[in-house]
Every structure is written in structure tokens, then in C-alpha cells.
CSV table of C-alpha atoms and ligand atoms in Angstrom, one decimal:
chain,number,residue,atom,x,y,z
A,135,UNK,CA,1.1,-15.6,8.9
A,136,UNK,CA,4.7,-13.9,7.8
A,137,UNK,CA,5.2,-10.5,7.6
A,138,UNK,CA,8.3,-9.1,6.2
A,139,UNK,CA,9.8,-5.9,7.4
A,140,UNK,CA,11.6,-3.9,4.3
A,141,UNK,CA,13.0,-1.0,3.5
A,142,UNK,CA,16.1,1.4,3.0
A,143,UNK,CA,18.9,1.3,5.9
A,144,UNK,CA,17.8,3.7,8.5
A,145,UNK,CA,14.1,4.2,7.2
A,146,UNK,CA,13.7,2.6,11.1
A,147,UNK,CA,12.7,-1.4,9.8
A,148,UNK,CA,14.2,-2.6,12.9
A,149,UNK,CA,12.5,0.2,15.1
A,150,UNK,CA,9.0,-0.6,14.0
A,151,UNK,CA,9.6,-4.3,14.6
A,152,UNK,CA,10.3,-3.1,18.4
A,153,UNK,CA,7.5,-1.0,18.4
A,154,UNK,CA,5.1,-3.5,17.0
A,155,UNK,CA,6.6,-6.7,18.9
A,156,UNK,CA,7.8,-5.1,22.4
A,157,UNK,CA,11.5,-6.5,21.8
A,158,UNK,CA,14.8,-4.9,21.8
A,159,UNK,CA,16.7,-5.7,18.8
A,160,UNK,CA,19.5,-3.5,18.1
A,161,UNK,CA,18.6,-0.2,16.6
A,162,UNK,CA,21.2,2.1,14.5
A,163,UNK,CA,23.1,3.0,11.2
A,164,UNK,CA,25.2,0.6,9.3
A,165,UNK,CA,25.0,-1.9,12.0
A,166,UNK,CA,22.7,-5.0,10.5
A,167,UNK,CA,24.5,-7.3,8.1
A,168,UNK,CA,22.4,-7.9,5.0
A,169,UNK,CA,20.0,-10.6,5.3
A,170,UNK,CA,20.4,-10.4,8.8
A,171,UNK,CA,16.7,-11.2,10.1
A,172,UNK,CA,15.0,-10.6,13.5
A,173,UNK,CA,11.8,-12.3,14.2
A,174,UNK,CA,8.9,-11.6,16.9
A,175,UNK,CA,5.5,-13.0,16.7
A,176,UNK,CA,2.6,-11.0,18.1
A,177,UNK,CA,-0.7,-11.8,19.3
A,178,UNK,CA,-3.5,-10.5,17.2
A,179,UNK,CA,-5.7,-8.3,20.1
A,180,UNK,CA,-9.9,-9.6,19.7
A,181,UNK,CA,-12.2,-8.3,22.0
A,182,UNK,CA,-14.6,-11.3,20.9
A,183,UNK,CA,-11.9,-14.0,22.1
A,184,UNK,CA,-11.9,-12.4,25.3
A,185,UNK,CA,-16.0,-12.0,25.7
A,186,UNK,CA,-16.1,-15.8,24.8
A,187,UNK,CA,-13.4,-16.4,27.0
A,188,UNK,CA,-15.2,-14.6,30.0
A,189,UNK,CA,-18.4,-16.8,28.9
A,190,UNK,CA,-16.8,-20.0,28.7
A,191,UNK,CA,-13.3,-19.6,31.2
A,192,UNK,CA,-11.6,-22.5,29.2
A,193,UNK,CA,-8.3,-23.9,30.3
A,194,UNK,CA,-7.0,-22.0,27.2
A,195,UNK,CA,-7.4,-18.8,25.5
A,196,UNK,CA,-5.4,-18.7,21.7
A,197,UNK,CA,-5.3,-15.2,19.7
A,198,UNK,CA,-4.7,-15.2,16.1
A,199,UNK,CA,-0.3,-14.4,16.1
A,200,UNK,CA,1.8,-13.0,13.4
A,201,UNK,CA,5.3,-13.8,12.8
A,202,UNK,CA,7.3,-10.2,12.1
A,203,UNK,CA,10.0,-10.9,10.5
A,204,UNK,CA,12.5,-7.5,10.6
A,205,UNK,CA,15.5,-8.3,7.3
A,206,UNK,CA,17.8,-5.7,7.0
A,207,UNK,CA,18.8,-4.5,3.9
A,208,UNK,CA,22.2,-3.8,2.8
A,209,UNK,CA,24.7,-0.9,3.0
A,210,UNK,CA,23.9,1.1,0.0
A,211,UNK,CA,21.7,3.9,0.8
A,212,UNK,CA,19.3,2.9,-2.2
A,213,UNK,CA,20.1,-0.3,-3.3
A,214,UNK,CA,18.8,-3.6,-1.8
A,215,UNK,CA,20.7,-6.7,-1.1
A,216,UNK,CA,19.5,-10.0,-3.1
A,217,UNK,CA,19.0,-11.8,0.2
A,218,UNK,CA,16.6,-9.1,1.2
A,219,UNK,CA,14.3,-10.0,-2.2
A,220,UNK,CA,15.3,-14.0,-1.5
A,221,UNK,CA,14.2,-13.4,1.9
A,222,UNK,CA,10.7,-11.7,1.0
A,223,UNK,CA,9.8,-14.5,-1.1
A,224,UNK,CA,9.0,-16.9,1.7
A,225,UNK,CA,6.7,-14.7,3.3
A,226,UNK,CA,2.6,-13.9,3.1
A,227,UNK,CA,2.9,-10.2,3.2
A,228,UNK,CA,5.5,-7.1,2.9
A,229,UNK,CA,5.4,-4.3,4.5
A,230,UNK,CA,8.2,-1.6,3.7
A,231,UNK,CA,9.1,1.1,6.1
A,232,UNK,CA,8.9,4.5,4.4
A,233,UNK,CA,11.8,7.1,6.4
A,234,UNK,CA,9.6,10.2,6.5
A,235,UNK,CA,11.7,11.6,9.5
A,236,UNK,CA,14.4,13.9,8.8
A,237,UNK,CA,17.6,11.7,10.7
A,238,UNK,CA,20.5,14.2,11.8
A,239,UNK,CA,23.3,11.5,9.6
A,240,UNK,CA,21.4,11.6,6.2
A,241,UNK,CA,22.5,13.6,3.7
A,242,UNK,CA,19.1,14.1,1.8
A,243,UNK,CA,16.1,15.5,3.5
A,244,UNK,CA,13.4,12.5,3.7
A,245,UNK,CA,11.9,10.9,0.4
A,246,UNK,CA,9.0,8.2,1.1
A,247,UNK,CA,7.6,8.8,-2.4
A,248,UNK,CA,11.0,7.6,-3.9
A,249,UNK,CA,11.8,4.6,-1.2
A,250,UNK,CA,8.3,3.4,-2.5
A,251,UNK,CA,9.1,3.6,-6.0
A,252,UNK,CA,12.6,2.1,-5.9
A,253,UNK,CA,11.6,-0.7,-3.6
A,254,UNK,CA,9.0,-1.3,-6.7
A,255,UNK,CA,11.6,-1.2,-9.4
A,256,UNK,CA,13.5,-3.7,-7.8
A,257,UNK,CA,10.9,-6.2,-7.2
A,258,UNK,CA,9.2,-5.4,-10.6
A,259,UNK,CA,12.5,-6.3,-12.2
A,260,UNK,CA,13.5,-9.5,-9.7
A,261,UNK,CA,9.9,-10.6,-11.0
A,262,UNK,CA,10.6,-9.9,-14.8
A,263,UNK,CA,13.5,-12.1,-14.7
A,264,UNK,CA,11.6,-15.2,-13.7
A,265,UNK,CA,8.6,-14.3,-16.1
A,266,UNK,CA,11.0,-14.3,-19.1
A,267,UNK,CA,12.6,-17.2,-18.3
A,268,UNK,CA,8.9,-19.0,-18.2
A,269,UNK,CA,7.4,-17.4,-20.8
A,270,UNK,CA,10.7,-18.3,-23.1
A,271,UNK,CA,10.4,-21.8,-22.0
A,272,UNK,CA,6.6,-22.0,-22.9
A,273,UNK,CA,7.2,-20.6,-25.9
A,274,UNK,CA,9.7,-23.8,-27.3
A,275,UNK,CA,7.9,-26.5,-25.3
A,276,UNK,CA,4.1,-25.1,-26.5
A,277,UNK,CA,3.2,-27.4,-22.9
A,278,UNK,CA,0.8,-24.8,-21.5
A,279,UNK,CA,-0.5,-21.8,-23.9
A,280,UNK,CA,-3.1,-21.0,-21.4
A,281,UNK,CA,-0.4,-20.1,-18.8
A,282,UNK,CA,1.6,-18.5,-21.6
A,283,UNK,CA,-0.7,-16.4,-22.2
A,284,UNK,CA,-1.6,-15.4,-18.6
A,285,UNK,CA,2.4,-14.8,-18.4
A,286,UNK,CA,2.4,-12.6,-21.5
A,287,UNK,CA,-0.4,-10.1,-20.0
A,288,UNK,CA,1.9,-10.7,-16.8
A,289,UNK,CA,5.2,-9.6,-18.8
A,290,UNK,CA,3.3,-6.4,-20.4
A,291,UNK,CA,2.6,-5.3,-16.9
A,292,UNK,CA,6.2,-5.5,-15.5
A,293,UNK,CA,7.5,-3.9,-18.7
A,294,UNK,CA,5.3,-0.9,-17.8
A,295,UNK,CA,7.3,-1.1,-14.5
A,296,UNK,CA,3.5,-1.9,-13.0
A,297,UNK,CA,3.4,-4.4,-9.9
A,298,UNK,CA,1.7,-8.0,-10.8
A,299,UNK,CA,-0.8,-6.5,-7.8
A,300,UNK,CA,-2.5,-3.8,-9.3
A,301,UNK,CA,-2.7,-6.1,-12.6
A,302,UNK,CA,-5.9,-7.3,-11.4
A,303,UNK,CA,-5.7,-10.9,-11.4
A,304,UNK,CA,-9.3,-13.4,-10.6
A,305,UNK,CA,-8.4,-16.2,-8.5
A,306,UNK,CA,-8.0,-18.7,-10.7
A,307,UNK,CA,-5.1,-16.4,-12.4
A,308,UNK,CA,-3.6,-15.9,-9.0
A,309,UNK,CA,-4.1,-19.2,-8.6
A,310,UNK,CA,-2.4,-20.7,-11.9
A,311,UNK,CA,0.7,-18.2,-10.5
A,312,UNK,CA,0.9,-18.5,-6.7
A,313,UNK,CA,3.8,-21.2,-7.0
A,314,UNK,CA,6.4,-18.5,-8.4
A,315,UNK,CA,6.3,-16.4,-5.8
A,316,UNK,CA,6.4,-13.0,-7.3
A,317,UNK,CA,7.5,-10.3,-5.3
A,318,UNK,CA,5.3,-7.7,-6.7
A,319,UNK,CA,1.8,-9.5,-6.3
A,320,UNK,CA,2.9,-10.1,-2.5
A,321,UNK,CA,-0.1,-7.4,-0.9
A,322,UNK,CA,1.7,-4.9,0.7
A,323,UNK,CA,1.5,-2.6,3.8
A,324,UNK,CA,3.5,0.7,3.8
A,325,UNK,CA,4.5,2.0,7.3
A,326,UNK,CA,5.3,6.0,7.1
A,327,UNK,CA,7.9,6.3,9.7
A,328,UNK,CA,7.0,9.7,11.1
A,329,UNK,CA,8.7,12.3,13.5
A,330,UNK,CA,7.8,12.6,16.9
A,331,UNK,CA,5.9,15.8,16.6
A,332,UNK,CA,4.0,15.0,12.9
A,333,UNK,CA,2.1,11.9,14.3
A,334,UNK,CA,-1.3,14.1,13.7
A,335,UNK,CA,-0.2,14.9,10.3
A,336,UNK,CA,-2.0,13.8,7.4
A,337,UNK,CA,0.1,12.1,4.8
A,338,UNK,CA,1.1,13.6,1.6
A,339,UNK,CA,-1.7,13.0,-0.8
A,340,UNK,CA,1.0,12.6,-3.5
A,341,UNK,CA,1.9,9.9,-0.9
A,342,UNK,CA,-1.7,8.5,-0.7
A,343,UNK,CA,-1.8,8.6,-3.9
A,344,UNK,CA,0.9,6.3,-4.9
A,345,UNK,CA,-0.2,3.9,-2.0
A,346,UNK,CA,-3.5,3.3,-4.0
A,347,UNK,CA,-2.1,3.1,-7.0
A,348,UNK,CA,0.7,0.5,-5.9
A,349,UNK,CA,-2.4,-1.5,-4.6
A,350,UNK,CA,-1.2,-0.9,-0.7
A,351,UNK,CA,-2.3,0.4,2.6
A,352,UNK,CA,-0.7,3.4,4.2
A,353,UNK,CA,0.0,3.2,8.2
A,354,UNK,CA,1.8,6.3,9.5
A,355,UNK,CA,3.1,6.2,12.8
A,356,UNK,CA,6.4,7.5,14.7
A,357,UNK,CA,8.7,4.4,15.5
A,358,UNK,CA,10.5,5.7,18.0
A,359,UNK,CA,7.7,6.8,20.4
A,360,UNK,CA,6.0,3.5,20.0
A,361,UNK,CA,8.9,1.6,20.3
A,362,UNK,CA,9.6,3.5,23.8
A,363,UNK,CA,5.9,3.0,25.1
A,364,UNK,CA,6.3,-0.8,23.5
A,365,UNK,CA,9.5,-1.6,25.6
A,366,UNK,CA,8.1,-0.2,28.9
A,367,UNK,CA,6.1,-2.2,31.7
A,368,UNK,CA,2.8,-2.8,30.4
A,369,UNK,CA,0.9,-0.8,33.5
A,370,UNK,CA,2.6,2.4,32.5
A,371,UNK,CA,1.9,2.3,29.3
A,372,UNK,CA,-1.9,2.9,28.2
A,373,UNK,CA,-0.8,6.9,30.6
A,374,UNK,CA,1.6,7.6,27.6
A,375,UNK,CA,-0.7,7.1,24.6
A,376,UNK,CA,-3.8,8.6,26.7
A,377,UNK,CA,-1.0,12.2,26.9
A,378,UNK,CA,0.3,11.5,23.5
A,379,UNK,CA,-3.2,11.5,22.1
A,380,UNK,CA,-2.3,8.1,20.6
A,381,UNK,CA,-5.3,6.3,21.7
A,382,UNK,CA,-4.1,2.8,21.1
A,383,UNK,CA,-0.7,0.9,20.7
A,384,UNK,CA,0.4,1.5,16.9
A,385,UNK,CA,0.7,-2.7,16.8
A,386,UNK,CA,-3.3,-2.5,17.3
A,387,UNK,CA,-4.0,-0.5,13.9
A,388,UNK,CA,-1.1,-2.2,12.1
A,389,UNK,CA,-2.5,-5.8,12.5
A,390,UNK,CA,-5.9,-4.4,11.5
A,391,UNK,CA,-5.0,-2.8,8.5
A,392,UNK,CA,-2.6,-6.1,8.0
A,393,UNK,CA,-5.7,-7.9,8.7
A,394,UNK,CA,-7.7,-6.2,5.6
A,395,UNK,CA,-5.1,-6.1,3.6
A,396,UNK,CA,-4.6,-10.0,3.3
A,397,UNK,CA,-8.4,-10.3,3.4
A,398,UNK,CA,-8.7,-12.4,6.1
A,399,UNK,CA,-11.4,-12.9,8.5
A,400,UNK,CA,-11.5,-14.5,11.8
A,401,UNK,CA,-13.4,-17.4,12.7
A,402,UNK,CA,-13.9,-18.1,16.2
A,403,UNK,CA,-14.5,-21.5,18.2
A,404,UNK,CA,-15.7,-21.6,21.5
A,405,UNK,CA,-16.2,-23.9,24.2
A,406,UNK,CA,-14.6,-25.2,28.0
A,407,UNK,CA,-11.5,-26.3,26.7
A,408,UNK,CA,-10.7,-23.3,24.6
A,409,UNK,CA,-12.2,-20.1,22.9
A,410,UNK,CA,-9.5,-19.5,20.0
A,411,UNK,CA,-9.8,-17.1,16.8
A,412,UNK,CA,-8.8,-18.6,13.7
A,413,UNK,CA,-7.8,-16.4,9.9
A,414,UNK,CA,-9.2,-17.8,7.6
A,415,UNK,CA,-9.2,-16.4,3.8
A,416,UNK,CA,-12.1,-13.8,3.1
A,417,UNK,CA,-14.8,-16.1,1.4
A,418,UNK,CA,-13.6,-19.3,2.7
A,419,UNK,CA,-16.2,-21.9,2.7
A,420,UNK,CA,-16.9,-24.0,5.8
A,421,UNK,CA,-15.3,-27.4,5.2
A,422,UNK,CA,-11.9,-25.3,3.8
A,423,UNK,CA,-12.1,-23.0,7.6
A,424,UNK,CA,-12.4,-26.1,9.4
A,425,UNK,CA,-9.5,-27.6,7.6
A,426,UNK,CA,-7.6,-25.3,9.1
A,427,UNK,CA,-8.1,-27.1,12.9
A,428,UNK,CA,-7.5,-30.0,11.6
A,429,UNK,CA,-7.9,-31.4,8.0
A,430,UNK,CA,-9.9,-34.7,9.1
A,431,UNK,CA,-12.5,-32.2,10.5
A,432,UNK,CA,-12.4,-30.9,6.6
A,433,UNK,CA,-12.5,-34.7,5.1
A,434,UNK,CA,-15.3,-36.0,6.9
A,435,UNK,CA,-17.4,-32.3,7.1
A,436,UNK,CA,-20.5,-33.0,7.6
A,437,UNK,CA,-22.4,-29.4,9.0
A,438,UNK,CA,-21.7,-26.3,10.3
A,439,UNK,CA,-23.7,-24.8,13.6
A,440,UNK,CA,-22.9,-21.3,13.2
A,441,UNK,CA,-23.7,-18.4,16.0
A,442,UNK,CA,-22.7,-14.9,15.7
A,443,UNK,CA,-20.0,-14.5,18.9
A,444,UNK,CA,-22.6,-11.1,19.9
A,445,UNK,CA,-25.6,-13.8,19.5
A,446,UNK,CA,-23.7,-16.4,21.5
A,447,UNK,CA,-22.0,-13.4,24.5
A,448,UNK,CA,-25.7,-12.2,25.2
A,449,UNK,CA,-27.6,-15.3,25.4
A,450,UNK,CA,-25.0,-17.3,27.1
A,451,UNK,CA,-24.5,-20.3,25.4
A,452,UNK,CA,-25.3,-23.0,22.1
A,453,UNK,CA,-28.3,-24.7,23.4
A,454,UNK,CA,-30.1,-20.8,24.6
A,455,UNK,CA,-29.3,-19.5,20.6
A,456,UNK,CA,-30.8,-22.4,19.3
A,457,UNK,CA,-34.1,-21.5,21.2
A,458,UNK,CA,-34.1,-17.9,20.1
A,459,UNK,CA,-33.7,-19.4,16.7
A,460,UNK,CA,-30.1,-17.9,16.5
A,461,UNK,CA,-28.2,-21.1,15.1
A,462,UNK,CA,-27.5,-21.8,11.7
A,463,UNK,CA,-27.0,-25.0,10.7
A,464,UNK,CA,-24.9,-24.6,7.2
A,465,UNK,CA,-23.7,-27.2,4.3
A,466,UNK,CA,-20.6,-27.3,2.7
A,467,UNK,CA,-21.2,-24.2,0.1
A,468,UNK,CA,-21.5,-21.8,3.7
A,469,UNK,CA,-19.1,-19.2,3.3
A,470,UNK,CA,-17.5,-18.1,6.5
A,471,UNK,CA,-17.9,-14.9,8.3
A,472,UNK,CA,-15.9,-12.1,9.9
A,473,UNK,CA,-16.6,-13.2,13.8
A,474,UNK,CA,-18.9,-16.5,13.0
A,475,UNK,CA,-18.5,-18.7,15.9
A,476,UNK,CA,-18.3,-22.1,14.3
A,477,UNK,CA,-18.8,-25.8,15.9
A,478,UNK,CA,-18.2,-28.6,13.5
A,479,UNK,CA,-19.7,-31.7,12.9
A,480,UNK,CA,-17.9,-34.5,11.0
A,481,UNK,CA,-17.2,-38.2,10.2
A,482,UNK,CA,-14.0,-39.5,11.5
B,646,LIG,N1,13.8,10.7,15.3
B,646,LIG,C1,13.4,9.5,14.9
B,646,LIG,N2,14.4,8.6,14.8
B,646,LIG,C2,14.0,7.4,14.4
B,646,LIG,C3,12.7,7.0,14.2
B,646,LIG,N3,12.7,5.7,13.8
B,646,LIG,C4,14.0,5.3,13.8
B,646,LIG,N4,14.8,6.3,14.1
B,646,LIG,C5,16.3,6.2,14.3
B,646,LIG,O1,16.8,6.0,13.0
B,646,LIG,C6,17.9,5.1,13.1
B,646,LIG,C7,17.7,3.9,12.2
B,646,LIG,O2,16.7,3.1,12.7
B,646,LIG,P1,16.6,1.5,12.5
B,646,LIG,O3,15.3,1.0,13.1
B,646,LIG,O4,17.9,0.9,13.1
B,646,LIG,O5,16.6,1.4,10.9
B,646,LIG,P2,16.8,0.2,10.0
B,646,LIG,O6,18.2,0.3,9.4
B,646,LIG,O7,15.7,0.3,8.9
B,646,LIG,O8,16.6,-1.1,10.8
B,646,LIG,C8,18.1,4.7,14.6
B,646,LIG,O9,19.1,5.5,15.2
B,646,LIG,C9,16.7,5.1,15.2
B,646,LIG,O10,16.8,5.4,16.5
B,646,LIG,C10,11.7,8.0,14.4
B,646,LIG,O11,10.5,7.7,14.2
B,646,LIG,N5,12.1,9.2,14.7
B,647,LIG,MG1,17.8,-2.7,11.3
């Protein structure tokens, strides 16, 4: 999974990408060329992977990653390169780094509220463009009026400068449009870049507000403190977020929220070889979770022996939960669940 880091020059993009992925990539005004991308990937931290793991001690261990992907964003203080919107296009999810922190160069005093709503206008309008240009085309050809009329409903929404995301789309609509790519139905995770001294602060409700509205998450943190505690050796660090009343590494609650947000849930597998945590889509159904190890596995499905990784931890292994009557074995309609531990059987 790809998550693209946007915003403003100097709302801190690159900052929070050091926070969240422990590397040093170079922080600063007017430094980044536009389109200029940095990438980390980070392991997704599960408590389950490593209570299988300490069940099972396989030769390997995988956590779910994602791939941050930091794109800077031009020299204009409110204006967007059209790399940055070509560059958000290939990935799974956006999040855009709100400036909330008054910075000793600006010249205005700090204005999440408006960075939201101009990154919106920009990718409300990229995604009009294309939806014109379709919905002309369909009208002369007459190939598809079903799609034409999805895209008209679509076209209203833009018009009304609304993103395709809070639209409401089922998922056959989402479906019909997934090919095009539009910027505005990408779900989105907002990161309020916070000073040092407001982390306990609760956002704006005006701020909230907007969030909800724009169909989004909200994630305040201060990018600068957890970027410090980030880039320092790992047995020093759990001190400074105990005194800074932090609790946990920022990273943690962004990939959750991330995590929600693309409505995913993780599958686990287990076993001596390896204990791994697999995302899978929220209402995935087995044979489609088991594509994702490996597509023959989803071709010649046959069942699914499911255990609950709790089930599985406390009685110690497959053959002691099928005793205590606490393995499943599901069809092809099974839909997954958040934390199912899954062993497939299929035809080769
Ligand atoms: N005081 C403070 N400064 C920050 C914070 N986050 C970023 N900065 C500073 O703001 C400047 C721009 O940050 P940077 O991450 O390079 O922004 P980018 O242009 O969005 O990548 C840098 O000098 C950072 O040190 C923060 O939370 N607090
Ligand atoms: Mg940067």
C-alpha cells in the first residue's frame, strides 16, 4: 500500500515522513524541487503477529509495510505543481500535511482550514477536467449511457466544488470508475502539523468539522518532536514519549487511523515457517484474501479453517482449537475478519 505525502511548502510534508519512517531526508524552505519524491516503507506494528510468532517461532516473521511516499510541492506558497497531482494519481491513499504551527519565515499566521480547502479545489478541478472530457465523449458515441449517467451525477458534484468522496458512491459505482483515477475519491488522511507545546490541544472544531465533511480523518501530531524521538536510537526512545506524555510513536496511531481509513483488515497466517499479517479489503471474501498469497491458492479454493489468533495464542495450536470446537471450516461466501487466522485448502 502507497501513501502520498501532500501539502503546501513548509506545512512540514517532509518532516512527518521522518517522523513516521525514522529517515533523514532533507528538511527546510524552498529546498525540494517539485515532484521531487522521497520514499520510506514502514512496518505496520501487530501485537497478534508477534503472539503467533512467540507461539509458533517460525524462521520468518512479515508485518503488514506501507510505502510513504513524501512529494514536494512546488515554490508557490498556495499553488501546487502538476507533477504533485500526476504523482498522487498512482497512489492508494493521500494524506496532506496541514501547517498549524506558526514558522518564524511565513508571512501569515497558520491556516489549516484553508490548505484543506485549496488542496480540494485543486483536485476537484484536475478531476473535472477528465470527467468532461468523458462525459463529452459519451455523449457523441451514445457507447455507455449507464456510465454517462454515473459521470453526470459525478460532474454535478465537482461543479459544487464537492469531492467524488463524500459523493457517496456503492461499489459497483466505485467500481465502474476506479480506472480514472480521480484525485478526489482517493480517501484521505489529514495530518495537523502542530507546535511543540499544543500536542494536547484539541483541534479546531471548525477544523473537525471540515475533516468530516471532506470524508477524511484528522491526525494531529507535532512533526518536529516525533521526527527527533524517530531519528534517535531505538532504546532511548520509548523515555521521551513516556516525559512527553506521548504514549506511543505518532507512526503507531497514523497507520491505524490509515488502517480504518482504507478499510482494511488484517488477516493473519500462521505456522513454523512463518506467522505474517496480510490487508485485505474490509469484506473480502475468502477465496479473494487468499488470492492475495498467491492467486493459485484463490483458483483452486477449496475451504477455509479459520481460528481467531486469541482462540489460537491461548490454546496453543490448530489441532487443540479444533477440540474446543474453535475452528471454522468456511466456503467460498466466508467473509474475512479483522484478526481471522486463516489456513487454506485448495486444488493445485
Ligand atoms: N516548530 C516546528 N517546526 C516545524 C514543524 N514541522 C516542520 N517544521 C519546520 O518547518 C520547516 C519546513 O518543514 P519541511 O518538512 O521541510 O516542509 P515541507 O516543505 O512540507 O517538506 C522546516 O524548517 C522544519 O524544521 C513543527 O512541528 N514545529
Ligand atoms: Mg519537503
Amino acid at each position: 500500500m502507497k501513501i502520498g505525502l501532500v501539502g503546501f511548502p513548509g506545512s512540514g510534508k517532509t518532516t512527518v515522513f521522518n517522523a513516521l519512517t525514522g529517515l533523514d531526508a532533507d528538511t527546510g524552505y524552498g529546498g525540494a524541487k517539485p515532484g521531487t519524491k522521497n520514499l520510506g516503507v514502514v512496518r505496520v506494528p501487530d501485537p497478534r503477529v508477534d503472539a503467533l510468532a512467540g507461539l509458533y517461532s517460525p524462521k520468518k516473521t512479515t508485518y503488514a509495510e506501507i510505502t510513504f511516499c513524501d512529494i514536494a510541492g512546488g515554490t508557490g506558497s498556495r499553488e501546487l505543481d502538476r507533477s504533485v497531482l500526476n504523482s498522487m494519481r498512482e497512489m492508494d491513499a493521500i494524506c496532506q500535511v496541514l501547517c498549524a504551527f506558526d514558522s518564524p519565515t511565513a508571512t501569515e499566521p497558520a491556516d489549516p482550514g484553508r490548505e484543506l480547502s485549496d488542496l480540494q479545489i485543486e483536485t476537484v478541478l484536475a478531476d473535472l477536467e477528465i470527467v468532461e472530457r468523458l462525459a463529452h465523449r459519451l455523449r457523441k458515441d451514445r457507447s455507455d449511457p449507464q456510465l454517462l449517467k454515473l459521470l453526470e451525477r459525478i460532474l454535478e458534484h465537482l461543479e459544487n466544488e464537492q469531492p467524488v468522496r463524500s459523493l457517496g458512491l456503492d461499489a459497483n459505482e466505485r467500481k465502474a470508475v476506479s480506472g480514472y483515477q480521480f484525485l478526489s475519491l482517493k480517501p484521505l488522511l489529514l495530518v495537523l502539523n502542530v507546535a511543540e507545546d499544543a500536542v494536547a490541544e484539541e483541534p479546531a472544531p471548525e477544523l473537525v468539522a471540515a475533516a468530516a465533511a471532506a470524508g477524511s480523518g484528522l491526525v494531529p501530531l507535532s512533526a518536529q518532536v516525533e521526527m527527533d524521538i524517530a531519528q534517535m536510537p531505538a532504546a532511548d526512545r520509548s523515555e521521551f514519549y513516556e516525559e512527553l506524555g506521548l504514549g506511543e510513536p505518532a507512526s503507531h496511531r497514523f497507520v491505524r487511523a490509515a488502517f480504518g481509513l482504507l478499510r482494511l483488515a488484517t488477516m493473519l497466517t500462521a505456522g513454523p515457517d512463518e506467522c505474517r499479517a496480510w490487508p485485505v479489503r474490509m469484506g473480502s471474501t475468502a477465496p479473494v484474501a487468499a488470492g492475495k498469497i498467491h492467486s493459485d491458492i484463490e483458483r483452486g479454493f477449496i475451504r477455509a479453517e479459520v481460528t481467531r489468533w486469541d482462540d489460537l495464542v491461548e490454546l496453543g495450536s490448530e489441532a487443540k482449537c479444533r477440540e474446543a470446537g474453535k475452528l471454522r471450516v468456511e466456503g467460498r461466501d466466508y467473509v474475512v475478519q479483522d484478526g481471522d487466522v486463516c489456513h487454506f485448502r485448495f486444488n493445485v
